[in-house]
Amino acid sequence: MKAAIQYMLFVLLCLNITNTQAVEKITIKLDFIPNIEDGKTTFGVCARCHLPEAWGNDDGTYPQLAGQHVNVLMKQLLDIRNGTRHSSLMFPFVQSRTVGGYQELSNVVAYISTLPMNPAHSKGPWQNESKQYEQGKKTYQRYCAGCHGDNGEGNNELVYPKLQGQHFQYMSQQIRRIKSGVREVHPAMQAVVNELDLEQLEQAINYASYFAVPKEDMATSTTWRNPDFN
Amino acid sequence: MANTDKDKLSRRHFLKAGVAAGALSTVPVPLQAAVTEGAARSKTDELPFAIRKLLKKATLPKADGARVVVVGGGWSGLTMAKYLKIHNPAFDVVLIDKRPEFISFPASNSWLADQVDLDFLTHSYIDAAKSHNYHFLNTTVLGFDRDSKKVFTSNGYLNYDYMVLAPGIEYDYSRIGVDDPVAQMQLYNNYPGGFVNSSELITIKRKLNTFKGGTFILNVPNGEYRCTAAPYERACMAAAIFKKRRIRAKILLLDMNADIRIKKQGFEKAFTSLYGDYISYLPSSEISQIDIDEKTVSTDFDDYSFDDAIIYPPVRASSLLEDAGIANMKTAQKIANTDPYKYHVIGDEHVYVTGDSRSQPFSKGGHTANSEAQYVAEVIAAHALGKEVRWRSPQTMCFSAVDINPLKAMSIITFYKFNKQDKAFEFDRTHMMEDWNTEGGQASLAWAEGMYRDMFYK
């Protein structure tokens, strides 16, 4: 991956102000060329919990990271780092004393995005043609597809998470956190979650959990193990 | 509060609370009557002061919802108290521990070798209670009456709607041939194991930093001891300290098991490549006797003289389970008969057993206790609403420090599943990262810090 990953940094310029002058926000755009080899080394820290395949867990405790858009991964790392997204356990892992600076974060998200995805992620309880599946499809198409895409492909440029291949339980837990205000998200996402009730959200997630992952993004079998760490 | 028969204290359970038992035998009035709330004042006045104190209600703000008393502020109890409030903010949660502050055992081997300072391991129960909106009671639990749902402490008694017992483990010296209580105490005072009380850790650090050379014995117990990898890790850290201090010392690592129990390749590599001059690993070394005066440890095969030692005996569940009348004394670990999925005592859905005193054979350690308690807190919150939650496996995340300056560590993560045929839990998928390196070392400290954040801070 040669393309630079761009991140916007919002810096508050705090002058030594003695009067009540307004503090202006300064936005700096920085480009980083990720080094995937270095990212692999850094991922050695992450893989302790996320495992070398980064495939997540069907009980919702770990998400599938493999195949996720780099900008989405980066946003989560930065949100956890500055406390916007609350995660006690992840917090110390994403601090510079553990993982390094923006370059190292760029390296590691670029590495993760090269990993093939879990060919058997966990799906929701309602299969195709069930009433709930159909209902979820309608809800998804009306409220979610605009950003997350018709097939849950997300959008790297616009930092919309890919939903393809994500574990049902993980999405379900996150949506509950967003609904209850524990997890802070983009206002558009928050508005949708507020608008819908839990049953509707659960059905939409159920539908999203059945999106097919493109074959070229998937590992060849569930027994595939990341050779970088095995 | 209604003055019913249920409020009466069961003499049987109370007598089991060892501390008070001696005093009780001299009590001139029938306890049953005396302890009943609203008993005639003249009768309670005749009781010794210590007993009267016990029969008072502990001072706490009035419960504004169902009260959950969590006994034991280790990794399980701390996590439990926090997540009970998260899953049901209406619960009135009281965490009880006899320790005034928390010193972490996980990551303590890194502290022995000066890779973190004591501040890193030390945390305040006050911070925990304040961050997560529950009460902390710094007191000692003396006994229980499950009929009237009471916990007796040295600060008075508490009524509970739910009680979680997470009192951890105790050493079982009888399983290494030391039965005499005086000999057990001598052994404990001279060669503490370092897995129950934080003073043991401080003693051990002093020993390692002042050892003048010679033979230092460490052992690995058998059975389901606390923290499977820790005795091997500690041998590495002890060797690293001796190496740094440039003393002529030999660590005899007497393993009561036939082989290294966990992370075998990683530890073997460390024993040979890093500490070949310091560590002698001796598997299948079942300790049969320890002579404290002669400073010898006997196994079935040989006798070993030592200059200093850390003796880690096999462990059992805390005797508080006995005090609660729920321990099955026929089991090696003296565990309770509990529901394997929901953790409540069979026949009492208001009393739960978690953490290292649990009945399930999950690996005893901090991460297991933390992930398990998050689930059990949900079970209890659901029970209060007449609901159930889907079982999920605890996770065992376990780091082992191997080398220092910079810290290098390896790790394992494992999950469990219930084998319906054998009616027993077994390992589900397990992932080992046995190549110890600095990434592992960084991750081990970040992990510990993350867990402390979860339990103590917002």
Tab-separated table of C-alpha atoms in Angstrom, chain B residues 39 49 61 111 192 198 202 207 212 264 283 318 366 382 388-389 400 448:
chain	number	residue	atom	x	y	z
B	39	ALA	CA	-34.848	-9.263	71.519
B	49	PHE	CA	-19.007	-6.441	74.042
B	61	PRO	CA	-26.665	4.313	53.886
B	111	TRP	CA	7.606	-5.635	40.176
B	192	PRO	CA	5.723	-17.605	52.049
B	198	SER	CA	0.559	-8.937	49.559
B	202	ILE	CA	7.147	-7.774	49.943
B	207	LYS	CA	14.616	-12.148	49.959
B	212	LYS	CA	23.784	-13.896	49.417
B	264	LYS	CA	6.312	-24.990	27.779
B	283	PRO	CA	9.831	-32.099	36.907
B	318	SER	CA	-11.382	-20.038	50.850
B	366	GLY	CA	-7.077	-12.107	37.142
B	382	ALA	CA	-31.244	-10.587	34.834
B	388	GLU	CA	-31.848	-15.160	31.858
B	389	VAL	CA	-28.755	-14.386	29.809
B	400	SER	CA	4.492	-14.184	31.511
B	448	ALA	CA	-2.427	-4.783	33.578
